[in-house]
Short mmCIF file of C-alpha atoms in Angstrom, two decimals:
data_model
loop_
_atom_site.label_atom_id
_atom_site.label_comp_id
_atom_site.label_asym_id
_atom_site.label_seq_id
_atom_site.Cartn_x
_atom_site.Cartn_y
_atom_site.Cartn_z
CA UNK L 1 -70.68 183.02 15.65
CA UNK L 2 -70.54 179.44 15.58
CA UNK L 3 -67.35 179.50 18.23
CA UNK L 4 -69.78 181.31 20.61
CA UNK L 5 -72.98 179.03 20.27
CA UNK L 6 -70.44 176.31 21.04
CA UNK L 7 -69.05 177.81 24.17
CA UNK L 8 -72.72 178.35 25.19
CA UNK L 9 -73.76 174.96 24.78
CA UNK L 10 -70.48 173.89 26.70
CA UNK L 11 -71.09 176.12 29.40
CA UNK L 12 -74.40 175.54 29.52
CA UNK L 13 -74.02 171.41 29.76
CA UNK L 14 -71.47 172.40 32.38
CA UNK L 15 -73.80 174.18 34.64
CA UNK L 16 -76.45 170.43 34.20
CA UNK L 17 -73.63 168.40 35.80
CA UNK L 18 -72.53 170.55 38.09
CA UNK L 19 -76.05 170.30 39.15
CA UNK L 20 -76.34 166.83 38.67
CA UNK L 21 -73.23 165.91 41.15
CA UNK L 22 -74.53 168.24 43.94
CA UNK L 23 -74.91 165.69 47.00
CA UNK L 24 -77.59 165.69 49.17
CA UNK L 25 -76.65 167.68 52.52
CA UNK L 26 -75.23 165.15 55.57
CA UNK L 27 -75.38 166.05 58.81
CA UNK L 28 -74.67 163.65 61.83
CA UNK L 29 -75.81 164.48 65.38
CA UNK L 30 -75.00 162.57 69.20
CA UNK L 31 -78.41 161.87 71.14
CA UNK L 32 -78.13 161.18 74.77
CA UNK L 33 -80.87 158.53 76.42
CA UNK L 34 -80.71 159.28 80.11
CA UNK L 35 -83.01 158.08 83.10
CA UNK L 36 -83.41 155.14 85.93
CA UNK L 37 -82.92 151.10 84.98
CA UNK L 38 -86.06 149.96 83.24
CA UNK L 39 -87.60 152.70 81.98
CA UNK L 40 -87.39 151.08 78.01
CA UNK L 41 -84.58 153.20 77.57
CA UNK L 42 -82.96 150.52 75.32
CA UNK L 43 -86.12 149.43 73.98
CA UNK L 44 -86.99 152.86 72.62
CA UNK L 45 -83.58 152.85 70.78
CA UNK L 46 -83.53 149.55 69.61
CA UNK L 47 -87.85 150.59 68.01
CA UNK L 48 -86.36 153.71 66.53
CA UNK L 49 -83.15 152.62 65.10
CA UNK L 50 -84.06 148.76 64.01
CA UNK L 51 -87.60 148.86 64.03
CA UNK L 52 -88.17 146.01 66.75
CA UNK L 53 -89.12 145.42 70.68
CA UNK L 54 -88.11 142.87 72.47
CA UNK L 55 -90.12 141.73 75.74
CA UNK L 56 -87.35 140.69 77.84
CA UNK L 57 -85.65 142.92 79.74
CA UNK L 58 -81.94 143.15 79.88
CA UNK L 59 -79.61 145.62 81.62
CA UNK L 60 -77.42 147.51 79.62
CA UNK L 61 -74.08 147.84 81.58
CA UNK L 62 -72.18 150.97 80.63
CA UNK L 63 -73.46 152.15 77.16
CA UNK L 64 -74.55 150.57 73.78
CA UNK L 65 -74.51 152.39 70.90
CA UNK L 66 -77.73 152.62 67.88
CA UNK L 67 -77.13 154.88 64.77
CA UNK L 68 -79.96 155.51 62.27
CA UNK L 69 -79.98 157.62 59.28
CA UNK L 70 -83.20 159.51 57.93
CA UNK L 71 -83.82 161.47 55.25
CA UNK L 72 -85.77 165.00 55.82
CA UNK L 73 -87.38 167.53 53.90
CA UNK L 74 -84.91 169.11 51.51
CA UNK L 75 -82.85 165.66 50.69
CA UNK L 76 -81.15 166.53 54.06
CA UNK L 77 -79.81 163.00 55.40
CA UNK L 78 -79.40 163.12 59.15
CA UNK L 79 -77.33 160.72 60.96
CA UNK L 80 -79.02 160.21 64.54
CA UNK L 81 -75.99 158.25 66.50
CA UNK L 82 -78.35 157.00 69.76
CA UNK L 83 -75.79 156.94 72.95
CA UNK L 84 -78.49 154.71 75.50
CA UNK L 85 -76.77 154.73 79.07
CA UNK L 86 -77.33 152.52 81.98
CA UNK L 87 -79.72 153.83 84.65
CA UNK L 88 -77.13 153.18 87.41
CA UNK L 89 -74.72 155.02 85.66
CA UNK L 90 -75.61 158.02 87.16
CA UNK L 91 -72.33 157.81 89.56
CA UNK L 92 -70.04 156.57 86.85
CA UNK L 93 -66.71 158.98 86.80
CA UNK L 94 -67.09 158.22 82.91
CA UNK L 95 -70.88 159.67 82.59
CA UNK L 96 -69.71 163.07 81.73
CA UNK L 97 -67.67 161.70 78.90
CA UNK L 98 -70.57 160.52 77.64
CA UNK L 99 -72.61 163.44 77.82
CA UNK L 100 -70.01 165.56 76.77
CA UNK L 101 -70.46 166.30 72.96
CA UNK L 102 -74.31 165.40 73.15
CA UNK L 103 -76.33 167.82 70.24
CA UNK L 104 -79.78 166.63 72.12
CA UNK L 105 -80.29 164.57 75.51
CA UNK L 106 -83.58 163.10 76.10
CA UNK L 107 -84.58 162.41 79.71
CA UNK L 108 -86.95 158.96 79.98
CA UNK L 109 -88.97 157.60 82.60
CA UNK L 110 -91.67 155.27 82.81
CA UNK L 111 -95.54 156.72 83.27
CA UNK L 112 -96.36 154.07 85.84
CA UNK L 113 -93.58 154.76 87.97
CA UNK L 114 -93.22 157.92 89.59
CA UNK L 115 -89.76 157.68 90.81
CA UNK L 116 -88.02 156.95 87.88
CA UNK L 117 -89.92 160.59 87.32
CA UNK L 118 -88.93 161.83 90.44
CA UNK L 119 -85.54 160.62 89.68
CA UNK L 120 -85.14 163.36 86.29
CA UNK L 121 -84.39 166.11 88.34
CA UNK L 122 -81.25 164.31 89.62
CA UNK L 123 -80.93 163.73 85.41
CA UNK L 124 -81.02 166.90 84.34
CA UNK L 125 -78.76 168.29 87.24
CA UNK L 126 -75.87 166.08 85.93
CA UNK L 127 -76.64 167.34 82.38
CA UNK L 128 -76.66 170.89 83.41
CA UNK L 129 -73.28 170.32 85.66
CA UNK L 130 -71.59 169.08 82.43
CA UNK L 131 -72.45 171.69 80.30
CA UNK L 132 -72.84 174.72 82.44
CA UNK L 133 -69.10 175.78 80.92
CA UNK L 134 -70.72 175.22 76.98
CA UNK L 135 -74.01 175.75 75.34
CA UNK L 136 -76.81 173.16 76.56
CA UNK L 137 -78.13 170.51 74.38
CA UNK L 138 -81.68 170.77 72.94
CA UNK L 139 -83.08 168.49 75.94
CA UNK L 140 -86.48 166.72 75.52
CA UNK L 141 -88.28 164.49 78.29
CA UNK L 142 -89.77 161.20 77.18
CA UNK L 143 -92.26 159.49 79.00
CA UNK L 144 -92.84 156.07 78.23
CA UNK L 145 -94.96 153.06 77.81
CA UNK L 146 -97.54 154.84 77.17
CA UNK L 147 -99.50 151.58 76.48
CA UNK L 148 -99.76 150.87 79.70
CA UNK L 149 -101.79 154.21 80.37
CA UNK L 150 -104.31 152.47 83.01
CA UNK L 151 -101.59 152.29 85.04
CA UNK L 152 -100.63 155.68 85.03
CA UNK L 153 -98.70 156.80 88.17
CA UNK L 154 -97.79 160.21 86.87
CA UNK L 155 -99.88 162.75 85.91
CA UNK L 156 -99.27 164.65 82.08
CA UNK L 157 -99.94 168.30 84.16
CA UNK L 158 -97.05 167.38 86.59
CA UNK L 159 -94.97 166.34 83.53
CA UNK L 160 -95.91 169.67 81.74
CA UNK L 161 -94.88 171.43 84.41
CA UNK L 162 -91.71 170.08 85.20
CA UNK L 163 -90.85 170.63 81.19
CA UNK L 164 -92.04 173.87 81.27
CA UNK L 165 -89.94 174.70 84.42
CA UNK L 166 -86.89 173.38 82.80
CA UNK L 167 -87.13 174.71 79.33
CA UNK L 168 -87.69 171.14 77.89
CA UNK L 169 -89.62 169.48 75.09
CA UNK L 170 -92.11 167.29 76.44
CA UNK L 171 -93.07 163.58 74.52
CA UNK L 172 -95.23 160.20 75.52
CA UNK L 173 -94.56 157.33 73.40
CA UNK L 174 -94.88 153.17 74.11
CA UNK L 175 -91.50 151.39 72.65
CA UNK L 176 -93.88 148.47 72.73
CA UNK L 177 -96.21 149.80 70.06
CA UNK L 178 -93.39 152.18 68.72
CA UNK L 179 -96.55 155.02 69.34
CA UNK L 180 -94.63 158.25 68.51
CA UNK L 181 -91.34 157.20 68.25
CA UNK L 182 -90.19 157.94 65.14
CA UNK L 183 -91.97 161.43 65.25
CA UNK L 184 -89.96 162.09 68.19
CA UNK L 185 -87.08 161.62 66.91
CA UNK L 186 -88.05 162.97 63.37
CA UNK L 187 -88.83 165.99 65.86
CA UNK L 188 -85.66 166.41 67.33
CA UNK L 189 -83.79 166.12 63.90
CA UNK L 190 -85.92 168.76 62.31
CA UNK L 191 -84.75 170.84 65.54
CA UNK L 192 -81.16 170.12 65.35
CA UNK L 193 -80.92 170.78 61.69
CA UNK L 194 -83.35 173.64 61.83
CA UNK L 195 -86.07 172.04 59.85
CA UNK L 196 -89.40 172.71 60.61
CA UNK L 197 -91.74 169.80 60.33
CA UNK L 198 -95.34 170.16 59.81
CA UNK L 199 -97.67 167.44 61.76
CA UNK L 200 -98.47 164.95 58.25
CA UNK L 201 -94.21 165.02 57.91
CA UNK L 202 -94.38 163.87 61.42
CA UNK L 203 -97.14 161.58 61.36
CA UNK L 204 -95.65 159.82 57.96
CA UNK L 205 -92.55 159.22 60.27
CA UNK L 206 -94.43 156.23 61.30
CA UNK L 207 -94.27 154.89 57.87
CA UNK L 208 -92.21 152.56 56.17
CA UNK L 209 -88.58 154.13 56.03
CA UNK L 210 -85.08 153.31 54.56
CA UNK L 211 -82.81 153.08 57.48
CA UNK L 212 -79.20 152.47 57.90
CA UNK L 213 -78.57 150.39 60.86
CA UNK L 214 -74.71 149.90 62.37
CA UNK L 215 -74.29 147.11 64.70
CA UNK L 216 -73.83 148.73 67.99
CA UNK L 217 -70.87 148.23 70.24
CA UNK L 218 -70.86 147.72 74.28
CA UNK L 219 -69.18 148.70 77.16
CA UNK L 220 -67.64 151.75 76.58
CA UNK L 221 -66.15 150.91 73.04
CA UNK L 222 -65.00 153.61 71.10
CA UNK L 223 -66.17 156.21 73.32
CA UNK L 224 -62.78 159.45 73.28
CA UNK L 225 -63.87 161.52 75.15
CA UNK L 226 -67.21 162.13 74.10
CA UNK L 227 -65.79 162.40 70.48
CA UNK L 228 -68.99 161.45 68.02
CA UNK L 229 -66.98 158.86 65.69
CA UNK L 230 -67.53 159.80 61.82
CA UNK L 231 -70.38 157.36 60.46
CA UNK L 232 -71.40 159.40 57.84
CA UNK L 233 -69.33 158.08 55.31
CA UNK L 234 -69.78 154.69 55.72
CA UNK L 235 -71.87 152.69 52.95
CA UNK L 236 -75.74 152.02 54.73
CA UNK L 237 -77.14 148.48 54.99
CA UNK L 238 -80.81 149.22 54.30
CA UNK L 239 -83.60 147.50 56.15
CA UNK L 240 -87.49 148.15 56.07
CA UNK L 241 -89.27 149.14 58.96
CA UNK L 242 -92.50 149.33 59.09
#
């Protein structure tokens, strides 16, 4: 009898640190920034992924690369590896090595310039060229600077509708303010991992957050293929953004 009661208790200790050691779920996802030259396409990766804006402007030549990692509901820690690509990259041979791979692209222009809207369909062409042999990408379209609504030059029905035409997710956010930033991308990660988020998750995004931040590299560094390099493993400096 005693024999027994001590197997049970054995078994039963077993079964705590079993639980104990489970690790929270990792996943690690490749998000595309597309669109024309100064649309804040660097500038929104640079609020989302380190928390900061800078106001002078600087051409990124090739790519640069911004990785995050957030935590969602159900200790699921995403890794959100930001791919931001030149705006006159749109003729580079390497582009489609760049999309290739991509879990999410998201499409950007600037609200108070209506080419660089005009300019998405050209975008989202490319996108659909390079992956009309695979399954698309969850593709959203940003609109940006969003603080600088008075100078509007394209209307939120025309963006609607060109979303709605092209099966997109449609978001406005100012990288200056970092407005809706983080709940975009909190958005897409709920998406790609098949979380649902409820609008206070979303609006808490905001918030102050532990973040892992990776130095990015330029120019083309470490891009095979459109391979997403493994960053998952890798210890996480943590920051504070606010």
């Amino acid at each position: 009898m005693g024999d027994e009661q001590e197997d049970g208790r054995i078994q039963e200790d077993a079964k705590e640190d079993s639980e104990a050691e489970v690790e929270p779920e990792r996943l690690q996802y490749k998000v595309i920034l597309l669109g024309d030259g100064t649309v804040g396409k660097t500038s929104i990766a640079t609020r989302f992924a380190q928390g900061d804006f800078s106001q002078m402007y600087k051409q990124t030549i090739g790519l640069d690369f911004f990785v995050k990692r957030i935590l969602l509901p159900g200790d699921v820690q995403v890794t959100m590896q930001i791919w931001d690509i030149g705006g006159q990259s749109i003729g580079s041979k390497m582009m489609s090595k760049y999309i290739f791979g991509a879990h999410a692209v998201i499409m950007c222009y600037d609200i108070t310039n209506y080419d660089s809207f005009q300019d998405l369909d050209d975008w989202y062409r490319l996108v659909v060229k390079t992956f009309e042999k695979g399954v698309m990408p969850y593709v959203a379209m940003v609109g940006n600077k969003c603080d600088l609504s008075h100078m509007r030059a394209v209307r939120t029905t025309s963006a609607h509708q060109f979303a709605d035409d092209n099966n997109m997710y449609t978001f406005f956010m100012s990288a200056k303010s970092g407005d809706q930033v983080d709940a975009c991308f909190h958005r897409i990660a709920g998406h790609l991992s098949g979380i649902a988020l409820s609008r206070p998750q979303l609006d808490a995004a905001g918030g102050v957050l532990s973040a892992s931040i990776v130095n990015y590299r330029r120019h083309d560094e470490e891009v095979h293929g459109g391979e997403l390099p493994d960053y998952t493993s890798r210890r996480p400096k943590t920051c504070t953004l606010s």
